[in-house]
mmCIF file of C-alpha atoms in Angstrom:
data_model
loop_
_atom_site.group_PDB
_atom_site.id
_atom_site.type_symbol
_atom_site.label_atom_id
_atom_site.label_comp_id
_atom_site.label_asym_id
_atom_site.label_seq_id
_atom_site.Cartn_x
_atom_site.Cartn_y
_atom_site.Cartn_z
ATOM 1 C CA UNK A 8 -17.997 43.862 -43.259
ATOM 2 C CA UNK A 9 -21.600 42.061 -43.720
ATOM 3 C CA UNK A 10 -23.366 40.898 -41.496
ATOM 4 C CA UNK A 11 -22.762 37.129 -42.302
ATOM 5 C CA UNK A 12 -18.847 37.653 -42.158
ATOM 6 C CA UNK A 13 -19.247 38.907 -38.806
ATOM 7 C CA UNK A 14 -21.768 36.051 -37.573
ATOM 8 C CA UNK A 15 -19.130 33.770 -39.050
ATOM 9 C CA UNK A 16 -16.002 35.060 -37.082
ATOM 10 C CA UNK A 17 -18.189 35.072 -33.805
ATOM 11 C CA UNK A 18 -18.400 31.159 -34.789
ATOM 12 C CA UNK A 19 -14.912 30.869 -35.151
ATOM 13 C CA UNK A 20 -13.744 28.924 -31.906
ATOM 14 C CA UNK A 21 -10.670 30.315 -30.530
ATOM 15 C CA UNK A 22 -8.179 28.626 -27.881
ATOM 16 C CA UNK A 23 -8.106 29.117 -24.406
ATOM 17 C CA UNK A 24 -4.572 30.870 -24.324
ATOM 18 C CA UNK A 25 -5.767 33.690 -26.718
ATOM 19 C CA UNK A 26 -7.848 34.872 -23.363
ATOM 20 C CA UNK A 27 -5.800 37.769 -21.939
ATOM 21 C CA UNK A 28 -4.078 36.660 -18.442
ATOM 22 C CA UNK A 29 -5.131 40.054 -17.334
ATOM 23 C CA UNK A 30 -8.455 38.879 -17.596
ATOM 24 C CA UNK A 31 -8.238 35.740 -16.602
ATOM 25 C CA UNK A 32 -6.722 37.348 -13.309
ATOM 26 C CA UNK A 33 -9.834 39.215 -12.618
ATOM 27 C CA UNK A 34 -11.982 36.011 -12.716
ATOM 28 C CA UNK A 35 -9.659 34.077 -10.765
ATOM 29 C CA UNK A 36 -10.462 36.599 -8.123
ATOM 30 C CA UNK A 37 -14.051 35.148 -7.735
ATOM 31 C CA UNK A 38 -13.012 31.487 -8.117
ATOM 32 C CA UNK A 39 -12.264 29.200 -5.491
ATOM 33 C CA UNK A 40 -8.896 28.231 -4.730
ATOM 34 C CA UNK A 41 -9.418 24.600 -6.331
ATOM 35 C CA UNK A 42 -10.453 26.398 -8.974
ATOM 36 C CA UNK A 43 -7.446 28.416 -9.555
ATOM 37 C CA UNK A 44 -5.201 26.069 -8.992
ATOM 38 C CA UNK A 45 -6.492 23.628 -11.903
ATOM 39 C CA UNK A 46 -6.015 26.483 -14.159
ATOM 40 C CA UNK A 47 -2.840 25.813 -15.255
ATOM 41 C CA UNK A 48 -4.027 22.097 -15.809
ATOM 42 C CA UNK A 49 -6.135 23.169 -18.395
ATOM 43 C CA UNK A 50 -4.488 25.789 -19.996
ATOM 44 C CA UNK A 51 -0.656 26.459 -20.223
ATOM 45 C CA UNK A 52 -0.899 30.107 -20.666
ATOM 46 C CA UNK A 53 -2.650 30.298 -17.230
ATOM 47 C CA UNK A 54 -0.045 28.195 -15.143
ATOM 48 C CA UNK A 55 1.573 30.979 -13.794
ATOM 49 C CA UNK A 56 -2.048 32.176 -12.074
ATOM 50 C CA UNK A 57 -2.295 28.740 -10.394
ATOM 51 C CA UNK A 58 1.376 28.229 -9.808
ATOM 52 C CA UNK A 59 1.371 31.738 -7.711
ATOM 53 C CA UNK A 60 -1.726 30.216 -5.823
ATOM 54 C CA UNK A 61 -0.470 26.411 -5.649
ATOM 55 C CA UNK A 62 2.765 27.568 -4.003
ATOM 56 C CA UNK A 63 0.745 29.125 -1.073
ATOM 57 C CA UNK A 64 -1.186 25.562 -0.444
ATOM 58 C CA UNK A 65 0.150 23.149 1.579
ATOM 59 C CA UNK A 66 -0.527 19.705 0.567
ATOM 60 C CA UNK A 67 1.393 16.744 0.062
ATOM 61 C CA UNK A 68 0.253 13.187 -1.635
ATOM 62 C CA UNK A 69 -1.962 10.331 -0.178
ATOM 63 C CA UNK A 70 -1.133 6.750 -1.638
ATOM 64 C CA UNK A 71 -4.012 5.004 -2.829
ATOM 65 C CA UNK A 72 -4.352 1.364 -2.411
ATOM 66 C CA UNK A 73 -7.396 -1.449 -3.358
ATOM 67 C CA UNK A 74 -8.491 -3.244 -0.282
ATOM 68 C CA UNK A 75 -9.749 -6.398 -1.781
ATOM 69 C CA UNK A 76 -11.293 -7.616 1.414
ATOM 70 C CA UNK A 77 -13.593 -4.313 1.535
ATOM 71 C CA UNK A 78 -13.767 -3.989 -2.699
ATOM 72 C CA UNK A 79 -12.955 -0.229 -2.203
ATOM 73 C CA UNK A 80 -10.019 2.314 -2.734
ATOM 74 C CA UNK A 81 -7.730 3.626 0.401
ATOM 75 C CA UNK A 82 -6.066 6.498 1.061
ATOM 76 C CA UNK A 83 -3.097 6.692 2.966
ATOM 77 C CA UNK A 84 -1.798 10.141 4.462
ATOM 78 C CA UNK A 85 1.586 9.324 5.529
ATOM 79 C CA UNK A 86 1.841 12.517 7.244
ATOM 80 C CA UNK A 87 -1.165 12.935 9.318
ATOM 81 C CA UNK A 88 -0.904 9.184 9.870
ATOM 82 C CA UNK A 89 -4.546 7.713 9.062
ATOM 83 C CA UNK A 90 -6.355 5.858 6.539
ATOM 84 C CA UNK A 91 -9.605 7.540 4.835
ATOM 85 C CA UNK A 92 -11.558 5.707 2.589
ATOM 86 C CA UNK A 93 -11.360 7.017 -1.595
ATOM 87 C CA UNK A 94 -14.787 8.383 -3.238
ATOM 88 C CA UNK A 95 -17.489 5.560 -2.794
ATOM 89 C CA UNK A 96 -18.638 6.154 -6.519
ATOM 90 C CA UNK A 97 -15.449 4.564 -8.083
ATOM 91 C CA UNK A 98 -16.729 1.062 -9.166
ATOM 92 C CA UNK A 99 -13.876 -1.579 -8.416
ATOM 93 C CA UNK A 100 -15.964 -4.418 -10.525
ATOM 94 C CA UNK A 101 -13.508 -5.537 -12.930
ATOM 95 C CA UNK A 102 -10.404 -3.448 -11.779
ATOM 96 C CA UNK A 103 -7.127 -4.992 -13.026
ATOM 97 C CA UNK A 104 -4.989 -2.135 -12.057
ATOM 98 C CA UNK A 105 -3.962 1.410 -11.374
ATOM 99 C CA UNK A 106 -0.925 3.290 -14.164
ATOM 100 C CA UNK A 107 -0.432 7.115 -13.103
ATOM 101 C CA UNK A 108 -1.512 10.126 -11.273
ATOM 102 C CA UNK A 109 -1.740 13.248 -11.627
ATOM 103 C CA UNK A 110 -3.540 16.211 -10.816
ATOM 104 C CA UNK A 111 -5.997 14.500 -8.189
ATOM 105 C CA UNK A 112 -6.533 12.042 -11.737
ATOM 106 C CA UNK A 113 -5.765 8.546 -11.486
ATOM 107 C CA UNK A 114 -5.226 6.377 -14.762
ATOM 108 C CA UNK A 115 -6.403 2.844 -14.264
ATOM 109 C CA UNK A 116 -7.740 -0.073 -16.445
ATOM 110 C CA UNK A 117 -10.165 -2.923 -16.010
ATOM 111 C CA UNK A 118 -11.446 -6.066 -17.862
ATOM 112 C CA UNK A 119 -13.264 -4.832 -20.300
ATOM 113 C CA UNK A 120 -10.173 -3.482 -22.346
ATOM 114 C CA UNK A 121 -11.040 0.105 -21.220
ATOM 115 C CA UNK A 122 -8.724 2.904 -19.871
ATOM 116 C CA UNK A 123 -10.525 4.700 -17.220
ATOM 117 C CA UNK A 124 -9.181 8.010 -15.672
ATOM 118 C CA UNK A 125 -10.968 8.696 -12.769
ATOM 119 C CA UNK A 126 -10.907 12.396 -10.484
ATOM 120 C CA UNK A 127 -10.194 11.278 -6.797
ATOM 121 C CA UNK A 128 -11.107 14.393 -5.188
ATOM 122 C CA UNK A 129 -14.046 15.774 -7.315
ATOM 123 C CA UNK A 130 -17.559 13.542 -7.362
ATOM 124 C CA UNK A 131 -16.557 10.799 -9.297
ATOM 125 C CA UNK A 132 -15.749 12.582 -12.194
ATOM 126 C CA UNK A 133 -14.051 9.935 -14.822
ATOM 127 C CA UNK A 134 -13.189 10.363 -18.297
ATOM 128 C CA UNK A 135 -13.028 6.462 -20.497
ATOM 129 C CA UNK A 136 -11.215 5.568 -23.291
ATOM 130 C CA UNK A 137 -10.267 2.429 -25.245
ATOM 131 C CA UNK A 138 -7.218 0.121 -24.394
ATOM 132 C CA UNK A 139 -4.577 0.304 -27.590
ATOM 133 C CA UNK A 140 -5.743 -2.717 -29.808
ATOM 134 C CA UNK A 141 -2.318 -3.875 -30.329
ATOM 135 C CA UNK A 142 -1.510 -3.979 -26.898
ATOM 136 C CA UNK A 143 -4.160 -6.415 -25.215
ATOM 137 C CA UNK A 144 -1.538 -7.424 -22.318
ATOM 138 C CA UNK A 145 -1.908 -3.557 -21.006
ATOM 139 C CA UNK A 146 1.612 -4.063 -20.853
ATOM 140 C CA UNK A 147 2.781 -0.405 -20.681
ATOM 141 C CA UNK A 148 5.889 0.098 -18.079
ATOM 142 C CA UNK A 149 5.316 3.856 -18.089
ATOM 143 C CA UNK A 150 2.480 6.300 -18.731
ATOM 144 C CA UNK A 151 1.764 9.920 -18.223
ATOM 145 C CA UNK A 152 -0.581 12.710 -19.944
ATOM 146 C CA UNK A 153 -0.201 16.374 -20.279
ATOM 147 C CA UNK A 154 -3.332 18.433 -18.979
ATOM 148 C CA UNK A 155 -6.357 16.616 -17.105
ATOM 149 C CA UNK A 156 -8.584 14.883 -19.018
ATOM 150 C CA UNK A 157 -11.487 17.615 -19.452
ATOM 151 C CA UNK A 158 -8.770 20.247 -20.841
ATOM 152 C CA UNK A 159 -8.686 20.212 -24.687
ATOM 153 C CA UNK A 160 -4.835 19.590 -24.904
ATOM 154 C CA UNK A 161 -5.052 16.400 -23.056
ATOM 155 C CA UNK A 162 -2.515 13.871 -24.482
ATOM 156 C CA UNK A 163 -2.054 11.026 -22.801
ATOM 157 C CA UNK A 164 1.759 8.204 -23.587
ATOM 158 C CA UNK A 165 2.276 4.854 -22.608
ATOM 159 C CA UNK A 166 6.004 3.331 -23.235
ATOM 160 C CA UNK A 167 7.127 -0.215 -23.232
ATOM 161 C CA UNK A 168 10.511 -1.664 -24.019
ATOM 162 C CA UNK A 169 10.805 -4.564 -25.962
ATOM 163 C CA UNK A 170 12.256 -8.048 -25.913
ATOM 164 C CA UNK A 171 13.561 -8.025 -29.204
ATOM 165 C CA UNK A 172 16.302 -5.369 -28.767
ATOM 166 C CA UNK A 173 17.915 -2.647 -26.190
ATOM 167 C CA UNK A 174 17.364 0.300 -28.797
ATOM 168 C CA UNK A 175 13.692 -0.145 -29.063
ATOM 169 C CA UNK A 176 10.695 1.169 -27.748
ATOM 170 C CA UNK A 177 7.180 0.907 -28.595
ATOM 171 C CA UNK A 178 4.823 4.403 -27.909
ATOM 172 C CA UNK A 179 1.032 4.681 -27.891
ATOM 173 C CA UNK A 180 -0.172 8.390 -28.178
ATOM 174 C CA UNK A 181 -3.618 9.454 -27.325
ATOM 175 C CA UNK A 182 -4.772 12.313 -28.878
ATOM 176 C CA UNK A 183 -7.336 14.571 -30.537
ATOM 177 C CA UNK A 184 -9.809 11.454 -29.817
ATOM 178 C CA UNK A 185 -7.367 8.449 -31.399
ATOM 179 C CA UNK A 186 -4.486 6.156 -30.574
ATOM 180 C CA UNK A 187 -1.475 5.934 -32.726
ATOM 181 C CA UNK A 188 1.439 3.561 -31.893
ATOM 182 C CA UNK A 189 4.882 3.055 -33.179
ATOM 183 C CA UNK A 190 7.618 1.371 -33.025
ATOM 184 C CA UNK A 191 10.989 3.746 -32.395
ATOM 185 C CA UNK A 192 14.672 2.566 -32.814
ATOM 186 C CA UNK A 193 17.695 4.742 -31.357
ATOM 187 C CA UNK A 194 21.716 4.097 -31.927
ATOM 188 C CA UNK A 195 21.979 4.065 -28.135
ATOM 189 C CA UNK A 196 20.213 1.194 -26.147
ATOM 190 C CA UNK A 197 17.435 1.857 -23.387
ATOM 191 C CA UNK A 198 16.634 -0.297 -20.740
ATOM 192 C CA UNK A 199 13.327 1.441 -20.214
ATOM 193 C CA UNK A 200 12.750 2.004 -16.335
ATOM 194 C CA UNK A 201 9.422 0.860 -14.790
ATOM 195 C CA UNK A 202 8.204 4.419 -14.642
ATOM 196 C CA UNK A 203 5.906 7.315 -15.244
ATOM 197 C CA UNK A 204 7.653 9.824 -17.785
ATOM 198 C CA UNK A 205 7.999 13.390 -17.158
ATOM 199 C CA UNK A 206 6.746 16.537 -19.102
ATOM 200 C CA UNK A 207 9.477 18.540 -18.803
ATOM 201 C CA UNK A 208 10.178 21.953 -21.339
ATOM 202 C CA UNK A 209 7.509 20.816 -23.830
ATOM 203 C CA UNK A 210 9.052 17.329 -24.115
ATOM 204 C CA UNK A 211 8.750 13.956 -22.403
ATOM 205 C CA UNK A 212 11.810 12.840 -20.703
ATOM 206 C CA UNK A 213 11.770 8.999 -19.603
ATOM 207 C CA UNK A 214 14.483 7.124 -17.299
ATOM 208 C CA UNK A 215 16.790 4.670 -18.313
ATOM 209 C CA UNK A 216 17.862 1.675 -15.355
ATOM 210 C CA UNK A 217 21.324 2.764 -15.986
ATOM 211 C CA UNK A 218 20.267 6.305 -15.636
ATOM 212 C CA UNK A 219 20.551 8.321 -19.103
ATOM 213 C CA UNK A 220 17.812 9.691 -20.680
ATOM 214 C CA UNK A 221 14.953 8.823 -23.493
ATOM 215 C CA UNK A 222 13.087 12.170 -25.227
ATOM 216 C CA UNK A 223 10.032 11.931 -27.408
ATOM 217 C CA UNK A 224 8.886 14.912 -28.948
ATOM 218 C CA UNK A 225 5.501 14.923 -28.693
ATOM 219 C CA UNK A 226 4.807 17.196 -32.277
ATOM 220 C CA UNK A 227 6.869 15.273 -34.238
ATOM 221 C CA UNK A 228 6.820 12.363 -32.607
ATOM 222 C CA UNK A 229 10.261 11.587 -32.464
ATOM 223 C CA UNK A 230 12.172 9.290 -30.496
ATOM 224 C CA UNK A 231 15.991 10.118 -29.054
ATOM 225 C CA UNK A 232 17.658 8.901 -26.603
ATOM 226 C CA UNK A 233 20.429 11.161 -25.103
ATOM 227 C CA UNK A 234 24.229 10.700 -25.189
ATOM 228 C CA UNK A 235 24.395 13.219 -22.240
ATOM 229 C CA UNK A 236 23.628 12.752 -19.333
ATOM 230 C CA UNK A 237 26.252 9.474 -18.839
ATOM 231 C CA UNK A 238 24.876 6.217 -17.309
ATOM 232 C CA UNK A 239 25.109 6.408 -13.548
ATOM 233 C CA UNK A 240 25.187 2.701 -13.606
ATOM 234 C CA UNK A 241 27.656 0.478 -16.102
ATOM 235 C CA UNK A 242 25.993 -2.945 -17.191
ATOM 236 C CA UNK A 243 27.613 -5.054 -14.471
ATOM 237 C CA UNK A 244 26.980 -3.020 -11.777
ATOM 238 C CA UNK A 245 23.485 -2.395 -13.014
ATOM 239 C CA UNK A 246 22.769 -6.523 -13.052
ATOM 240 C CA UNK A 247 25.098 -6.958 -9.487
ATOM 241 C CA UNK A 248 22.771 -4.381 -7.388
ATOM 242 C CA UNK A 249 19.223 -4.452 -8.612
ATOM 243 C CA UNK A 250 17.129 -1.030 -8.164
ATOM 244 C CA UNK A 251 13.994 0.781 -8.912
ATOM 245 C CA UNK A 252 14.363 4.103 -10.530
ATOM 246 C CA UNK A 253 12.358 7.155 -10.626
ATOM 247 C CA UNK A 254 12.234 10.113 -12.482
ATOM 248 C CA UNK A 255 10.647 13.618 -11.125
ATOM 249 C CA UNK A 256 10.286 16.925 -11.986
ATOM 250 C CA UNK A 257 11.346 19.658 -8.474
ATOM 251 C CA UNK A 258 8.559 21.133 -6.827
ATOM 252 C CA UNK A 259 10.546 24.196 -6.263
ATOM 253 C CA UNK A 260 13.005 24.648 -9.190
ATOM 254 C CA UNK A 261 11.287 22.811 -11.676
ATOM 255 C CA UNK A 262 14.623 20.805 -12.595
ATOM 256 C CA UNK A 263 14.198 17.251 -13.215
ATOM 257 C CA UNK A 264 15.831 14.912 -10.375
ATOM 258 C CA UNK A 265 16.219 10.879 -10.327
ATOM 259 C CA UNK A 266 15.755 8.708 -7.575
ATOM 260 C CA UNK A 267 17.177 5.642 -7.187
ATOM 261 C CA UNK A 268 16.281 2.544 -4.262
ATOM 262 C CA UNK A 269 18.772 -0.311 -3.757
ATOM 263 C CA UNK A 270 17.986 -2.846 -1.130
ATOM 264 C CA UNK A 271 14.314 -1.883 -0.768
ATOM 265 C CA UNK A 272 14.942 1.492 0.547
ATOM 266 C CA UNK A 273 17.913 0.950 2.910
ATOM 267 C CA UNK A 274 19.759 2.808 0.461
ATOM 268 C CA UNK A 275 18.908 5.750 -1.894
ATOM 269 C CA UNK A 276 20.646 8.116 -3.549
ATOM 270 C CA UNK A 277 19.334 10.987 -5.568
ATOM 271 C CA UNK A 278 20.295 13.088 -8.492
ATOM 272 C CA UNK A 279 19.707 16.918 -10.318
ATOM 273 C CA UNK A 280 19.893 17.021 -13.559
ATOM 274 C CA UNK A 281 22.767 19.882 -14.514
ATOM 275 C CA UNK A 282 21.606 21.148 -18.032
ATOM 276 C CA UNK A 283 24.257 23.252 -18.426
ATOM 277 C CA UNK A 284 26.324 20.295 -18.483
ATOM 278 C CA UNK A 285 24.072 17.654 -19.302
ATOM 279 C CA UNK A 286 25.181 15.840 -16.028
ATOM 280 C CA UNK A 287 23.734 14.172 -13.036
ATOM 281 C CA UNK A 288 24.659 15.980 -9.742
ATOM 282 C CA UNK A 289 24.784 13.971 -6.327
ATOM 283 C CA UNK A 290 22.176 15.867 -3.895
ATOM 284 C CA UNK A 291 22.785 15.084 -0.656
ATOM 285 C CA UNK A 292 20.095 17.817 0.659
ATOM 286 C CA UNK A 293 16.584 18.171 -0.593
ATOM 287 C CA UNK A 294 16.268 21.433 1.594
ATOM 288 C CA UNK A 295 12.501 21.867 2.415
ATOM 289 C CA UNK A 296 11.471 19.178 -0.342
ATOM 290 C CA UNK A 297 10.008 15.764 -0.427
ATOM 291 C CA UNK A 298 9.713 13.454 -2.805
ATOM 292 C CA UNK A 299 7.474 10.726 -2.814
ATOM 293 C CA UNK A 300 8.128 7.626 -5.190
ATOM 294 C CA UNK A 301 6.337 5.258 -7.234
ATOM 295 C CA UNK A 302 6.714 2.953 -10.170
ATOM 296 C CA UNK A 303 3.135 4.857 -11.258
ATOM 297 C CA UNK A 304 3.496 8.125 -10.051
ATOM 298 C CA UNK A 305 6.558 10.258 -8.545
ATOM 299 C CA UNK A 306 5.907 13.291 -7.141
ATOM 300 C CA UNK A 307 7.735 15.912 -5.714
ATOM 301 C CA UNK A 308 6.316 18.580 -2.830
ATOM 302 C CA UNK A 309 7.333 21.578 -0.959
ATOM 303 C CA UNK A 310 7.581 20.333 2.673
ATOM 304 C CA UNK A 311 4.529 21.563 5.148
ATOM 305 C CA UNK A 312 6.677 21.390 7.753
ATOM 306 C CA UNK A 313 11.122 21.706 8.505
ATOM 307 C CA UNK A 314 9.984 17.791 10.279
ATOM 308 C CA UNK A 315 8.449 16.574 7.543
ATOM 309 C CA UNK A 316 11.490 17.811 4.945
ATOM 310 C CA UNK A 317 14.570 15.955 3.048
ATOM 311 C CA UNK A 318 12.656 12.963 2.726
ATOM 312 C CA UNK A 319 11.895 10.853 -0.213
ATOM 313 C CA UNK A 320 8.403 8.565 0.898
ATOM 314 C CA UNK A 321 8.263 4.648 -0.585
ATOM 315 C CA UNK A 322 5.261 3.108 -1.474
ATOM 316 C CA UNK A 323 4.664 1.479 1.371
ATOM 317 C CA UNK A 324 3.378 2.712 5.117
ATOM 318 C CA UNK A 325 3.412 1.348 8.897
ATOM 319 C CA UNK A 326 0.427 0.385 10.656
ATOM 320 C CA UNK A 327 -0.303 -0.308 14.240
ATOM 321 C CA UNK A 328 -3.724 -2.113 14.180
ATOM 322 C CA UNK A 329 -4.471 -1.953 17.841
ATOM 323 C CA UNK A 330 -4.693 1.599 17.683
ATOM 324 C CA UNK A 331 -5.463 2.378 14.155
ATOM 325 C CA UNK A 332 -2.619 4.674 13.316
ATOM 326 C CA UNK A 333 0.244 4.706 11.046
ATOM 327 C CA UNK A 334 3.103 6.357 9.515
ATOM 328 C CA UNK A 335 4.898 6.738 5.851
ATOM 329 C CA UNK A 336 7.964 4.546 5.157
ATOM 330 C CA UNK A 337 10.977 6.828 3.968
ATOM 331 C CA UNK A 338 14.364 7.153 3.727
ATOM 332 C CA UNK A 339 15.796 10.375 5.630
ATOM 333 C CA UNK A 340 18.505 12.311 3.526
ATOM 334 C CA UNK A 341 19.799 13.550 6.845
ATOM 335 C CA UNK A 342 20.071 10.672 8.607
ATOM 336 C CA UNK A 343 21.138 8.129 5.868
ATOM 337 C CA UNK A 344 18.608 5.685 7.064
ATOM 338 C CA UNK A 345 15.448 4.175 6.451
ATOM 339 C CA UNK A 346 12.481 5.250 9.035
ATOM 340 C CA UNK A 347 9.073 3.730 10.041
ATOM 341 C CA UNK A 348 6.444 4.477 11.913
ATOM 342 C CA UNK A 349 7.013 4.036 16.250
ATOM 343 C CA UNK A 350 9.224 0.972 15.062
ATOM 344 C CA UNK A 351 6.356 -1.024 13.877
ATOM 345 C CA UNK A 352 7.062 -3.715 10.854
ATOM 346 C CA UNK A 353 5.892 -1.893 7.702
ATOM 347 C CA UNK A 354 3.449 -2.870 4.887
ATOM 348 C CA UNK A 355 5.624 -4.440 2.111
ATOM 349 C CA UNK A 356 5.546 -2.727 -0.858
ATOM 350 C CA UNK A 357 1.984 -2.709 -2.334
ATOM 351 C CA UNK A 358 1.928 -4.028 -6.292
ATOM 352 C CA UNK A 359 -1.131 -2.101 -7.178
ATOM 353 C CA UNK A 360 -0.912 1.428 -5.686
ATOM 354 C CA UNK A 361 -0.171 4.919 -6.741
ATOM 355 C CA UNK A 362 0.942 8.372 -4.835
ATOM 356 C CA UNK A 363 -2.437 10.788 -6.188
ATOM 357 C CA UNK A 364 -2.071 14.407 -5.404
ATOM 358 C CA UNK A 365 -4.996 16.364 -3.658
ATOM 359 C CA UNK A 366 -7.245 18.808 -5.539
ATOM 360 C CA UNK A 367 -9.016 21.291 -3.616
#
């Protein structure tokens, strides 16, 4: 082999997942544990390094809030019961509103038809991109991406139903530096959920109202929505007892679960997805889970604590302003009721907010 062949395949750029894990095990051992656990948000291959570290740290999410009246970002740890203030580098000049989480990233927009993705945890670290042209209203009622925005297979989706018809949905895909958007039509109608989608198995699953199931193949970018599982809701009942739905993936099992509030959380039921079947399954036990739930972001957690367990956590919080504390709003799987904090009147339900998951 010449010499210029070989100076040519040392320029040949090759993927992160052709590193050997073995390898990448032997630098994790000098990286922090941050570190390690963002692995697997960068490369797939190296989830199951982070994973093995992740499950050891116990952390839950904060729900992060704009405080007009100071201009600056809150933090809400419904757990430890206090308010911190978010990184003071965020800019809030122009903010129109937050759309996901993930990660310890937080997808917002502002006025200047500009997507900003913003690392909550780690220096003001944020990542812009342009607003879809042909969708000025930033009218998107779900959006998620794959890997954080610094990783090379960062995708990021926004869906939004239409008013035209049941069986359509329109889907902008960022990728490789570009937007595309389409228009996708299925036999079966969707009322699309006000959401986030859920990678789940290579795929991106989204939530009906009535409870079936939308996929979209990112590769082929395909668009089907699933006979199986069954509405959990018919039509009627659907327009007779309004709800917010949720869609999650388990923190422990990895199987994907829905959530669904009637009567602003007096009520809740929640469901597994049986893939065997293609069913929902009533869970009436979360064991030492938590989920917390959000039209932006829903996340589900291992429990730090047996106290803290078999809870799903609204988007909303108590707050006693004499002495400056305050607890998480959730309803109790156990108990079959809604709980706040020391009986104090809760928050209601913030528009603009979104659960964001620590990074360490």
């Amino acid at each position: 082999m010449s010499a210029t062949s070989k100076e040519e395949n040392l320029e040949k750029l090759r993927p992160w997942s052709h590193l050997p894990l073995d390898i990448m095990d032997s630098i994790a051992r000098y990286s922090s544990i941050g570190d390690i656990i963002r692995l697997g948000s960068v490369c797939k291959s190296w989830r199951p390094i982070s994973d093995s570290v992740g499950s050891q740290v116990k952390s839950w999410p904060k729900l992060m809030y704009l405080l007009c009246s100071e201009g600056r970002f809150k933090l809400f740890d419904p757990l430890e019961e206090k308010i911190d203030d978010a990184d003071d580098g965020v800019n809030v000049n122009g903010f129109l509103g937050l759309s996901f989480s993930k990660d310890g990233w937080v997808v917002a927009t502002d006025d200047s038809s500009c997507m900003f993705i913003m690392n909550m945890f780690v220096d003001s670290e944020i990542v812009e991109l342009p607003f879809p042209l042909d969708l000025p209203n930033y009218s998107f009622d779900g959006v998620t991406f794959s890997y954080v925005p610094t990783s090379s297979d960062f995708m990021m989706l926004g869906i939004s139903g239409t008013l035209m018809r049941e069986s359509l949905v329109h889907i902008c895909l960022w990728r490789n530096g570009e937007w595309t958007s389409k228009f996708h039509e299925s036999i079966l109608p969707f009322l699309v959920g006000c959401s986030n989608p859920v990678f789940h198995g290579g795929v991106l699953y989204f939530l009906g109202r009535e409870g079936n199931l939308g996929v979209f193949h990112p590769e082929e970018e395909t668009w089907t929505v699933l006979d199986k599982p069954k509405p959990l809701f018919l039509r009627r009942r659907n327009m007779n007892q309004p709800h917010d739905c949720y869609l999650v993936e388990s923190a422990k099992n990895k199987e994907l679960m829905s959530v669904f509030v009637f009567n602003e959380g007096k009520r809740v039921t929640v469901w597994r997805l049986d893939k065997s079947r293609m069913a929902w399954r009533n869970v009436q036990d979360l064991g030492d889970e938590m989920i917390f739930v959000d039209v932006k972001s829903s996340i589900s957690v291992v429990s730090p604590s047996k106290g803290t367990a078999n809870r799903i956590y609204l988007p909303r919080f108590s707050y006693d302003t004499t002495s400056e504390r305050g607890g998480g709003v959730y309803y109790s799987l156990k108990t079959k009721k809604l709980h706040t904090y020391s009986g104090h009147h809760d928050v209601p339900a913030m528009a603009d907010c979104v659960w964001v998951m620590p990074t360490f």
